[in-house]
Amino acid sequence: MEANELKAVESTVLEAFRGILGQDVVAPDVPFAALGGDSMRAVRVLSRLWRELGVELPVHALGNDTTAAGLAAAVRAHLNGRTA
């Protein structure tokens, strides 16, 4: 995965957190629950990532303690695991 793609993944995850959680600013290292996240919002974030990045992650991929940086790493790992 190239540097631009890595930044795009993190940017997309951060934007999903901001949009779904109604936050103007989201630090990549703040846990999802501390930002107001709950199970319904987690499903919405994961759905958005599926639509925008084509990544289908299980619901447990975004738990209360998951940060945007952690979720971005999971998305990158999923994308890198794909075979052409």
Short mmCIF file of C-alpha atoms in Angstrom, two decimals:
data_model
loop_
_atom_site.label_atom_id
_atom_site.label_comp_id
_atom_site.label_asym_id
_atom_site.label_seq_id
_atom_site.Cartn_x
_atom_site.Cartn_y
_atom_site.Cartn_z
CA MET A 1 0.00 0.00 0.00
CA GLU A 2 1.44 3.38 -1.01
CA ALA A 3 1.85 6.40 1.29
CA ASN A 4 -1.03 8.24 -0.39
CA GLU A 5 -3.31 5.24 0.09
CA LEU A 6 -2.31 5.01 3.78
CA LYS A 7 -3.19 8.68 4.31
CA ALA A 8 -6.46 8.21 2.44
CA VAL A 9 -7.45 5.33 4.74
CA GLU A 10 -6.68 7.30 7.90
CA SER A 11 -8.41 10.39 6.52
CA THR A 12 -11.52 8.38 5.61
CA VAL A 13 -11.67 6.78 9.07
CA LEU A 14 -11.24 10.14 10.80
CA GLU A 15 -13.92 11.71 8.60
CA ALA A 16 -16.29 8.83 9.38
CA PHE A 17 -15.69 9.31 13.11
CA ARG A 18 -16.26 13.08 12.81
CA GLY A 19 -19.39 12.76 10.72
CA ILE A 20 -21.09 9.97 12.63
CA LEU A 21 -20.11 11.24 16.08
CA GLY A 22 -20.86 14.89 15.28
CA GLN A 23 -17.37 16.02 16.27
CA ASP A 24 -15.50 18.87 14.59
CA VAL A 25 -12.12 17.44 15.57
CA VAL A 26 -11.17 13.83 16.32
CA ALA A 27 -7.70 12.96 17.56
CA PRO A 28 -6.55 9.62 16.14
CA ASP A 29 -5.65 8.25 19.58
CA VAL A 30 -8.89 8.93 21.48
CA PRO A 31 -11.11 5.87 22.13
CA PHE A 32 -14.39 5.63 20.25
CA ALA A 33 -16.52 5.59 23.42
CA ALA A 34 -14.77 8.68 24.81
CA LEU A 35 -15.95 10.52 21.69
CA GLY A 36 -19.57 9.52 22.28
CA GLY A 37 -19.52 6.30 20.28
CA ASP A 38 -21.93 3.47 20.96
CA SER A 39 -22.91 0.24 19.19
CA MET A 40 -25.32 1.92 16.77
CA ARG A 41 -22.76 4.52 15.78
CA ALA A 42 -20.14 1.78 15.40
CA VAL A 43 -22.36 0.04 12.85
CA ARG A 44 -22.80 3.34 11.00
CA VAL A 45 -19.02 3.97 10.93
CA LEU A 46 -18.33 0.45 9.65
CA SER A 47 -21.07 0.76 7.05
CA ARG A 48 -19.61 4.03 5.82
CA LEU A 49 -16.14 2.47 5.54
CA TRP A 50 -17.64 -0.41 3.59
CA ARG A 51 -19.28 2.03 1.16
CA GLU A 52 -16.28 4.31 0.80
CA LEU A 53 -13.36 1.86 0.95
CA GLY A 54 -14.97 -1.46 0.09
CA VAL A 55 -13.88 -2.92 3.42
CA GLU A 56 -16.28 -5.17 5.29
CA LEU A 57 -15.15 -5.45 8.89
CA PRO A 58 -16.95 -7.28 11.70
CA VAL A 59 -18.78 -5.20 14.28
CA HIS A 60 -16.27 -6.14 16.98
CA ALA A 61 -13.56 -4.34 14.94
CA LEU A 62 -14.86 -1.08 16.42
CA GLY A 63 -15.18 -1.48 20.17
CA ASN A 64 -15.37 1.13 22.90
CA ASP A 65 -11.59 1.29 23.28
CA THR A 66 -10.83 1.36 19.55
CA THR A 67 -9.22 4.55 18.31
CA ALA A 68 -9.41 5.98 14.80
CA ALA A 69 -5.74 5.08 14.37
CA GLY A 70 -6.44 1.52 15.50
CA LEU A 71 -9.39 1.18 13.16
CA ALA A 72 -7.35 2.62 10.28
CA ALA A 73 -4.68 -0.03 10.99
CA ALA A 74 -7.36 -2.75 10.88
CA VAL A 75 -8.65 -1.38 7.57
CA ARG A 76 -5.12 -1.29 6.11
CA ALA A 77 -4.47 -4.86 7.30
CA HIS A 78 -7.70 -5.97 5.66
CA LEU A 79 -6.83 -4.22 2.41
CA ASN A 80 -3.28 -5.62 2.43
CA GLY A 81 -4.65 -9.12 2.98
CA ARG A 82 -6.58 -9.00 -0.25
CA THR A 83 -5.14 -10.91 -3.13
CA ALA A 84 -5.55 -9.88 -6.73
#
